[in-house]
Amino acid sequence: MAAGAIPATKLAYFDNMWAVQSTATLLSHLQTEDGRRALILDSTIFHPQGGGQPADTGFISGAASGFKFVVEDARLKDGLVYHYGSFENPQDDCVSIAKEGEEVHLYINPQRRDLNSRLHSAGHLLDICMRKVGISHLEPGKGYHFSDGPFVEYKGIIPPDLLQIKSKELEKEANALILTGGKVSASVLSYNEAAEWCGGVLPSYIPTDSAPRIVKLGDHPGCPCGGTHVADIADIRNLTVTQIRTKKGLTKVFYSISP
């Protein structure tokens, strides 16, 4: 089936961020322009790389044909999630083995998902802590929630003489909130409901006619997010602020968590 004729992939992790197995229907198998093989399904629990979060990895198997497709990467493009990878058996040919319309089983790497979710939630927790340590004037920008040097970038700067102080305050506040814990929830809401979840206002990049997905940590104001997260703030387990850098009107707060 041509990609243009395929309906948008249902992002099943929106409804359940903690499922590591599921079933779906294979809609298309193809070889992309860069030579990679990809499977497109009607729904997926694989989080595609985006929003500062890495892609899930794992495998997809055919219920009837028995093929096993190892997923090495996943990307969202024009509403479709492309699961990139290769067949475990080199003799398998996607055209003859993987049948469109076939039921498939999805399995994601639970350790990788857990780490990615903890890192992403830790980034959101820093946003909360920024407000609590008196630097709420810094506006959250992009986040990088990969294990090789995660950070959250903010518009605005912290005076150089306060960098070490705020670093310690942020770390102390974050670990206090982790110790207390709090349920993490995510919902797709109307614009007005979403604004309420976010403390009364949404970022300007959210269209007023949209239904954004909001992630909320405990009783703290939420924010728009399409990623996966822990079930409870306590599941982050710990957070270390490794350094804070300021440059050209921007502040980057780097952090780490234990594996």
Short mmCIF file of N, CA and C in Angstrom, two decimals, residues 87-234:
data_model
loop_
_atom_site.label_atom_id
_atom_site.label_comp_id
_atom_site.label_asym_id
_atom_site.label_seq_id
_atom_site.Cartn_x
_atom_site.Cartn_y
_atom_site.Cartn_z
N PHE A 87 14.84 -7.85 9.07
CA PHE A 87 14.33 -9.15 9.45
C PHE A 87 15.43 -9.94 10.15
N GLU A 88 15.06 -10.63 11.22
CA GLU A 88 16.05 -11.39 11.97
C GLU A 88 16.68 -12.49 11.11
N ASN A 89 15.85 -13.11 10.29
CA ASN A 89 16.35 -14.13 9.36
C ASN A 89 16.66 -13.46 8.03
N PRO A 90 17.92 -13.38 7.64
CA PRO A 90 18.29 -12.70 6.39
C PRO A 90 17.61 -13.30 5.16
N GLN A 91 17.14 -14.55 5.28
CA GLN A 91 16.50 -15.20 4.14
C GLN A 91 15.08 -14.67 3.92
N ASP A 92 14.49 -14.04 4.96
CA ASP A 92 13.13 -13.54 4.83
C ASP A 92 13.09 -12.37 3.85
N ASP A 93 12.10 -12.36 3.04
CA ASP A 93 11.88 -11.27 2.09
C ASP A 93 10.57 -10.59 2.47
N CYS A 94 10.60 -9.28 2.70
CA CYS A 94 9.43 -8.59 3.24
C CYS A 94 8.22 -8.72 2.31
N VAL A 95 8.45 -8.80 1.02
CA VAL A 95 7.32 -8.86 0.09
C VAL A 95 6.58 -10.20 0.22
N SER A 96 7.33 -11.29 0.39
CA SER A 96 6.70 -12.61 0.45
C SER A 96 6.37 -13.06 1.86
N ILE A 97 7.10 -12.55 2.87
CA ILE A 97 6.91 -13.00 4.25
C ILE A 97 5.89 -12.15 5.00
N ALA A 98 6.09 -10.83 5.00
CA ALA A 98 5.21 -9.93 5.74
C ALA A 98 3.99 -9.59 4.88
N LYS A 99 2.83 -9.99 5.31
CA LYS A 99 1.62 -9.81 4.53
C LYS A 99 0.81 -8.61 5.04
N GLU A 100 0.49 -7.70 4.15
CA GLU A 100 -0.34 -6.56 4.52
C GLU A 100 -1.70 -7.06 5.00
N GLY A 101 -2.16 -6.50 6.09
CA GLY A 101 -3.41 -6.93 6.69
C GLY A 101 -3.23 -7.98 7.77
N GLU A 102 -2.02 -8.47 7.92
CA GLU A 102 -1.73 -9.50 8.92
C GLU A 102 -1.66 -8.90 10.32
N GLU A 103 -2.12 -9.67 11.30
CA GLU A 103 -1.97 -9.25 12.69
C GLU A 103 -0.51 -9.43 13.09
N VAL A 104 0.01 -8.44 13.81
CA VAL A 104 1.40 -8.53 14.27
C VAL A 104 1.45 -8.25 15.77
N HIS A 105 2.49 -8.78 16.39
CA HIS A 105 2.72 -8.57 17.81
C HIS A 105 3.91 -7.61 17.98
N LEU A 106 3.76 -6.65 18.86
CA LEU A 106 4.79 -5.64 19.10
C LEU A 106 5.39 -5.85 20.48
N TYR A 107 6.71 -5.78 20.53
CA TYR A 107 7.44 -5.90 21.79
C TYR A 107 8.50 -4.82 21.83
N ILE A 108 8.44 -3.95 22.81
CA ILE A 108 9.48 -2.93 22.93
C ILE A 108 10.45 -3.31 24.03
N ASN A 109 11.66 -2.79 23.92
CA ASN A 109 12.69 -3.04 24.93
C ASN A 109 12.28 -2.32 26.22
N PRO A 110 11.89 -3.06 27.27
CA PRO A 110 11.37 -2.39 28.48
C PRO A 110 12.42 -1.58 29.23
N GLN A 111 13.68 -2.03 29.21
CA GLN A 111 14.73 -1.29 29.92
C GLN A 111 14.98 0.06 29.25
N ARG A 112 15.02 0.05 27.92
CA ARG A 112 15.24 1.31 27.19
C ARG A 112 14.06 2.25 27.40
N ARG A 113 12.82 1.73 27.31
CA ARG A 113 11.65 2.58 27.53
C ARG A 113 11.66 3.17 28.93
N ASP A 114 11.99 2.35 29.93
CA ASP A 114 12.00 2.84 31.31
C ASP A 114 13.00 3.97 31.47
N LEU A 115 14.20 3.80 30.91
CA LEU A 115 15.22 4.84 31.03
C LEU A 115 14.78 6.10 30.29
N ASN A 116 14.26 5.95 29.07
CA ASN A 116 13.82 7.11 28.31
C ASN A 116 12.72 7.87 29.03
N SER A 117 11.78 7.13 29.63
CA SER A 117 10.66 7.76 30.34
C SER A 117 11.15 8.48 31.59
N ARG A 118 12.07 7.86 32.32
CA ARG A 118 12.62 8.50 33.52
C ARG A 118 13.37 9.78 33.16
N LEU A 119 14.15 9.73 32.09
CA LEU A 119 14.88 10.92 31.67
C LEU A 119 13.94 12.03 31.23
N HIS A 120 12.88 11.67 30.51
CA HIS A 120 11.93 12.68 30.05
C HIS A 120 11.18 13.30 31.22
N SER A 121 10.73 12.47 32.14
CA SER A 121 10.02 12.99 33.32
C SER A 121 10.94 13.86 34.17
N ALA A 122 12.21 13.48 34.25
CA ALA A 122 13.17 14.28 35.01
C ALA A 122 13.30 15.67 34.41
N GLY A 123 13.27 15.75 33.08
CA GLY A 123 13.32 17.07 32.43
C GLY A 123 12.12 17.92 32.79
N HIS A 124 10.94 17.31 32.81
CA HIS A 124 9.74 18.05 33.21
C HIS A 124 9.81 18.47 34.68
N LEU A 125 10.39 17.60 35.50
CA LEU A 125 10.51 17.93 36.93
C LEU A 125 11.39 19.16 37.12
N LEU A 126 12.42 19.30 36.30
CA LEU A 126 13.27 20.49 36.39
C LEU A 126 12.47 21.76 36.13
N ASP A 127 11.52 21.69 35.17
CA ASP A 127 10.68 22.86 34.90
C ASP A 127 9.94 23.29 36.16
N ILE A 128 9.42 22.31 36.90
CA ILE A 128 8.70 22.59 38.14
C ILE A 128 9.65 23.21 39.17
N CYS A 129 10.83 22.64 39.27
CA CYS A 129 11.80 23.12 40.26
C CYS A 129 12.29 24.53 39.95
N MET A 130 12.37 24.88 38.68
CA MET A 130 12.80 26.23 38.31
C MET A 130 11.89 27.27 38.95
N ARG A 131 10.58 26.96 38.94
CA ARG A 131 9.63 27.88 39.56
C ARG A 131 9.81 27.93 41.08
N LYS A 132 10.13 26.80 41.66
CA LYS A 132 10.21 26.70 43.12
C LYS A 132 11.47 27.33 43.71
N VAL A 133 12.52 27.48 42.89
CA VAL A 133 13.76 28.07 43.41
C VAL A 133 13.93 29.52 42.96
N GLY A 134 12.85 30.12 42.47
CA GLY A 134 12.87 31.55 42.20
C GLY A 134 13.41 31.97 40.86
N ILE A 135 13.43 31.07 39.89
CA ILE A 135 13.89 31.46 38.55
C ILE A 135 12.84 31.10 37.50
N SER A 136 11.60 31.38 37.87
CA SER A 136 10.47 31.07 36.97
C SER A 136 10.42 32.01 35.76
N HIS A 137 11.22 33.09 35.79
CA HIS A 137 11.24 34.00 34.64
C HIS A 137 11.90 33.35 33.43
N LEU A 138 12.61 32.26 33.64
CA LEU A 138 13.23 31.55 32.53
C LEU A 138 12.17 30.69 31.85
N GLU A 139 12.01 30.87 30.56
CA GLU A 139 10.97 30.17 29.80
C GLU A 139 11.51 28.87 29.22
N PRO A 140 10.86 27.73 29.52
CA PRO A 140 11.34 26.45 28.98
C PRO A 140 11.35 26.46 27.46
N GLY A 141 12.40 25.93 26.89
CA GLY A 141 12.52 25.79 25.44
C GLY A 141 12.64 24.33 25.08
N LYS A 142 13.69 23.98 24.37
CA LYS A 142 13.84 22.59 23.96
C LYS A 142 14.47 21.74 25.06
N GLY A 143 14.19 20.45 24.98
CA GLY A 143 14.79 19.50 25.90
C GLY A 143 15.50 18.41 25.13
N TYR A 144 16.55 17.90 25.72
CA TYR A 144 17.30 16.78 25.14
C TYR A 144 17.32 15.70 26.21
N HIS A 145 16.48 14.67 26.03
CA HIS A 145 16.30 13.66 27.07
C HIS A 145 16.95 12.33 26.68
N PHE A 146 18.13 12.42 26.05
CA PHE A 146 18.92 11.24 25.73
C PHE A 146 19.88 10.99 26.89
N SER A 147 20.36 9.77 26.99
CA SER A 147 21.22 9.42 28.13
C SER A 147 22.61 10.04 28.05
N ASP A 148 23.04 10.47 26.85
CA ASP A 148 24.37 11.03 26.70
C ASP A 148 24.38 12.54 26.89
N GLY A 149 24.09 12.97 28.10
CA GLY A 149 24.13 14.40 28.39
C GLY A 149 22.81 15.11 28.29
N PRO A 150 21.77 14.64 28.97
CA PRO A 150 20.45 15.28 28.89
C PRO A 150 20.47 16.70 29.47
N PHE A 151 19.61 17.56 28.90
CA PHE A 151 19.51 18.93 29.40
C PHE A 151 18.15 19.51 29.03
N VAL A 152 17.80 20.58 29.71
CA VAL A 152 16.65 21.40 29.33
C VAL A 152 17.17 22.81 29.11
N GLU A 153 16.75 23.41 28.00
CA GLU A 153 17.20 24.75 27.65
C GLU A 153 16.11 25.76 27.97
N TYR A 154 16.50 26.90 28.51
CA TYR A 154 15.56 27.95 28.89
C TYR A 154 15.96 29.28 28.25
N LYS A 155 14.97 30.08 27.93
CA LYS A 155 15.23 31.42 27.43
C LYS A 155 15.45 32.34 28.63
N GLY A 156 16.56 33.04 28.62
CA GLY A 156 16.93 33.86 29.74
C GLY A 156 18.18 33.31 30.40
N ILE A 157 18.77 34.10 31.28
CA ILE A 157 20.02 33.67 31.91
C ILE A 157 19.95 33.78 33.43
N ILE A 158 20.80 32.99 34.07
CA ILE A 158 21.02 33.07 35.51
C ILE A 158 22.34 33.81 35.71
N PRO A 159 22.41 34.82 36.57
CA PRO A 159 23.67 35.53 36.80
C PRO A 159 24.79 34.56 37.17
N PRO A 160 25.98 34.78 36.66
CA PRO A 160 27.11 33.86 36.90
C PRO A 160 27.35 33.55 38.37
N ASP A 161 27.17 34.54 39.25
CA ASP A 161 27.45 34.32 40.66
C ASP A 161 26.39 33.46 41.36
N LEU A 162 25.28 33.16 40.63
CA LEU A 162 24.22 32.34 41.21
C LEU A 162 24.16 30.93 40.62
N LEU A 163 25.01 30.64 39.65
CA LEU A 163 24.93 29.35 38.96
C LEU A 163 25.11 28.17 39.92
N GLN A 164 26.13 28.21 40.74
CA GLN A 164 26.38 27.10 41.67
C GLN A 164 25.27 27.00 42.72
N ILE A 165 24.81 28.14 43.19
CA ILE A 165 23.75 28.15 44.21
C ILE A 165 22.47 27.55 43.63
N LYS A 166 22.07 28.00 42.45
CA LYS A 166 20.83 27.51 41.84
C LYS A 166 20.96 26.04 41.44
N SER A 167 22.14 25.62 41.07
CA SER A 167 22.35 24.22 40.73
C SER A 167 22.05 23.33 41.95
N LYS A 168 22.58 23.72 43.10
CA LYS A 168 22.35 22.95 44.32
C LYS A 168 20.89 23.02 44.75
N GLU A 169 20.28 24.20 44.61
CA GLU A 169 18.87 24.35 45.00
C GLU A 169 17.96 23.50 44.11
N LEU A 170 18.24 23.50 42.81
CA LEU A 170 17.43 22.70 41.88
C LEU A 170 17.53 21.22 42.22
N GLU A 171 18.74 20.75 42.45
CA GLU A 171 18.94 19.33 42.75
C GLU A 171 18.24 18.95 44.06
N LYS A 172 18.37 19.80 45.06
CA LYS A 172 17.72 19.52 46.35
C LYS A 172 16.21 19.49 46.20
N GLU A 173 15.65 20.44 45.48
CA GLU A 173 14.20 20.51 45.30
C GLU A 173 13.71 19.32 44.49
N ALA A 174 14.44 18.94 43.44
CA ALA A 174 14.03 17.81 42.61
C ALA A 174 13.97 16.52 43.41
N ASN A 175 14.99 16.27 44.20
CA ASN A 175 15.02 15.03 44.97
C ASN A 175 14.01 15.02 46.11
N ALA A 176 13.65 16.21 46.61
CA ALA A 176 12.59 16.28 47.60
C ALA A 176 11.25 15.91 46.98
N LEU A 177 11.01 16.39 45.76
CA LEU A 177 9.76 16.06 45.06
C LEU A 177 9.73 14.58 44.67
N ILE A 178 10.86 14.02 44.31
CA ILE A 178 10.93 12.59 43.99
C ILE A 178 10.62 11.77 45.23
N LEU A 179 11.16 12.18 46.38
CA LEU A 179 10.91 11.47 47.63
C LEU A 179 9.42 11.51 48.00
N THR A 180 8.79 12.65 47.77
CA THR A 180 7.35 12.79 48.07
C THR A 180 6.50 12.01 47.09
N GLY A 181 6.90 12.01 45.83
CA GLY A 181 6.15 11.30 44.80
C GLY A 181 4.90 12.05 44.37
N GLY A 182 4.18 11.46 43.43
CA GLY A 182 2.97 12.06 42.90
C GLY A 182 2.62 11.42 41.58
N LYS A 183 1.35 11.17 41.34
CA LYS A 183 0.91 10.50 40.12
C LYS A 183 1.21 11.34 38.89
N VAL A 184 1.66 10.68 37.83
CA VAL A 184 1.89 11.34 36.55
C VAL A 184 0.75 10.96 35.61
N SER A 185 0.13 11.94 35.00
CA SER A 185 -1.00 11.68 34.11
C SER A 185 -0.80 12.40 32.79
N ALA A 186 -1.44 11.86 31.75
CA ALA A 186 -1.37 12.45 30.41
C ALA A 186 -2.72 12.32 29.75
N SER A 187 -3.21 13.40 29.15
CA SER A 187 -4.51 13.37 28.48
C SER A 187 -4.52 14.30 27.29
N VAL A 188 -5.27 13.91 26.26
CA VAL A 188 -5.53 14.78 25.12
C VAL A 188 -6.78 15.59 25.47
N LEU A 189 -6.66 16.91 25.49
CA LEU A 189 -7.71 17.77 26.00
C LEU A 189 -8.08 18.86 25.00
N SER A 190 -9.24 19.44 25.21
CA SER A 190 -9.59 20.62 24.43
C SER A 190 -8.64 21.75 24.81
N TYR A 191 -8.57 22.76 23.98
CA TYR A 191 -7.63 23.86 24.24
C TYR A 191 -7.86 24.49 25.61
N ASN A 192 -9.11 24.76 25.95
CA ASN A 192 -9.41 25.40 27.23
C ASN A 192 -9.08 24.50 28.41
N GLU A 193 -9.41 23.21 28.29
CA GLU A 193 -9.08 22.27 29.37
C GLU A 193 -7.57 22.15 29.52
N ALA A 194 -6.87 22.11 28.39
CA ALA A 194 -5.42 22.01 28.42
C ALA A 194 -4.81 23.23 29.11
N ALA A 195 -5.36 24.40 28.83
CA ALA A 195 -4.86 25.62 29.47
C ALA A 195 -5.02 25.53 30.98
N GLU A 196 -6.15 24.99 31.45
CA GLU A 196 -6.37 24.83 32.88
C GLU A 196 -5.34 23.90 33.50
N TRP A 197 -5.05 22.80 32.81
CA TRP A 197 -4.05 21.85 33.30
C TRP A 197 -2.68 22.49 33.39
N CYS A 198 -2.43 23.48 32.53
CA CYS A 198 -1.11 24.12 32.47
C CYS A 198 -1.03 25.41 33.27
N GLY A 199 -1.95 25.61 34.17
CA GLY A 199 -1.91 26.78 35.03
C GLY A 199 -2.57 28.00 34.46
N GLY A 200 -3.41 27.82 33.43
CA GLY A 200 -4.18 28.93 32.90
C GLY A 200 -3.75 29.44 31.55
N VAL A 201 -2.58 29.01 31.08
CA VAL A 201 -2.10 29.51 29.79
C VAL A 201 -1.28 28.42 29.09
N LEU A 202 -1.38 28.41 27.75
CA LEU A 202 -0.61 27.47 26.94
C LEU A 202 0.46 28.22 26.16
N PRO A 203 1.54 27.55 25.79
CA PRO A 203 2.56 28.21 24.96
C PRO A 203 1.96 28.72 23.65
N SER A 204 2.53 29.76 23.11
CA SER A 204 1.98 30.41 21.91
C SER A 204 2.01 29.50 20.69
N TYR A 205 2.86 28.47 20.70
CA TYR A 205 2.94 27.59 19.52
C TYR A 205 1.79 26.58 19.45
N ILE A 206 0.95 26.52 20.48
CA ILE A 206 -0.19 25.60 20.48
C ILE A 206 -1.39 26.31 19.83
N PRO A 207 -1.89 25.83 18.67
CA PRO A 207 -3.03 26.48 18.00
C PRO A 207 -4.28 26.45 18.88
N THR A 208 -5.06 27.51 18.83
CA THR A 208 -6.26 27.60 19.67
C THR A 208 -7.34 26.62 19.26
N ASP A 209 -7.27 26.10 18.04
CA ASP A 209 -8.29 25.14 17.58
C ASP A 209 -7.80 23.69 17.70
N SER A 210 -6.72 23.48 18.45
CA SER A 210 -6.15 22.14 18.58
C SER A 210 -6.60 21.47 19.88
N ALA A 211 -6.31 20.17 19.98
CA ALA A 211 -6.57 19.39 21.19
C ALA A 211 -5.24 18.81 21.63
N PRO A 212 -4.45 19.56 22.37
CA PRO A 212 -3.11 19.11 22.73
C PRO A 212 -3.10 18.03 23.81
N ARG A 213 -2.03 17.26 23.81
CA ARG A 213 -1.82 16.26 24.87
C ARG A 213 -0.99 16.93 25.96
N ILE A 214 -1.49 16.85 27.18
CA ILE A 214 -0.85 17.49 28.31
C ILE A 214 -0.36 16.44 29.30
N VAL A 215 0.86 16.61 29.75
CA VAL A 215 1.44 15.73 30.78
C VAL A 215 1.55 16.52 32.07
N LYS A 216 1.09 15.90 33.16
CA LYS A 216 1.03 16.58 34.45
C LYS A 216 1.72 15.72 35.51
N LEU A 217 2.66 16.29 36.22
CA LEU A 217 3.36 15.59 37.29
C LEU A 217 2.76 16.01 38.63
N GLY A 218 2.08 15.08 39.28
CA GLY A 218 1.45 15.38 40.57
C GLY A 218 0.44 16.49 40.44
N ASP A 219 0.44 17.39 41.43
CA ASP A 219 -0.49 18.53 41.43
C ASP A 219 0.11 19.76 40.78
N HIS A 220 1.26 19.62 40.16
CA HIS A 220 1.94 20.77 39.57
C HIS A 220 1.38 21.07 38.18
N PRO A 221 1.48 22.31 37.71
CA PRO A 221 1.00 22.63 36.36
C PRO A 221 1.64 21.74 35.30
N GLY A 222 0.83 21.33 34.31
CA GLY A 222 1.33 20.47 33.25
C GLY A 222 1.91 21.25 32.10
N CYS A 223 2.25 20.52 31.03
CA CYS A 223 2.74 21.17 29.82
C CYS A 223 2.50 20.25 28.63
N PRO A 224 2.39 20.81 27.43
CA PRO A 224 2.17 19.98 26.23
C PRO A 224 3.34 19.03 26.03
N CYS A 225 3.04 17.78 25.71
CA CYS A 225 4.09 16.79 25.52
C CYS A 225 3.55 15.56 24.82
N GLY A 226 4.31 15.02 23.90
CA GLY A 226 3.91 13.81 23.19
C GLY A 226 4.72 12.59 23.58
N GLY A 227 5.50 12.70 24.66
CA GLY A 227 6.40 11.62 25.03
C GLY A 227 5.84 10.64 26.03
N THR A 228 6.71 9.72 26.46
CA THR A 228 6.33 8.75 27.49
C THR A 228 6.96 9.17 28.81
N HIS A 229 6.30 8.79 29.91
CA HIS A 229 6.74 9.22 31.23
C HIS A 229 6.55 8.11 32.25
N VAL A 230 7.11 8.32 33.42
CA VAL A 230 6.94 7.38 34.52
C VAL A 230 5.51 7.47 35.05
N ALA A 231 5.11 6.48 35.83
CA ALA A 231 3.76 6.46 36.40
C ALA A 231 3.66 7.36 37.63
N ASP A 232 4.78 7.54 38.31
CA ASP A 232 4.81 8.34 39.54
C ASP A 232 6.14 9.08 39.59
N ILE A 233 6.12 10.29 40.12
CA ILE A 233 7.35 11.08 40.23
C ILE A 233 8.44 10.30 40.95
N ALA A 234 8.05 9.48 41.92
CA ALA A 234 9.03 8.69 42.68
C ALA A 234 9.80 7.72 41.80
#
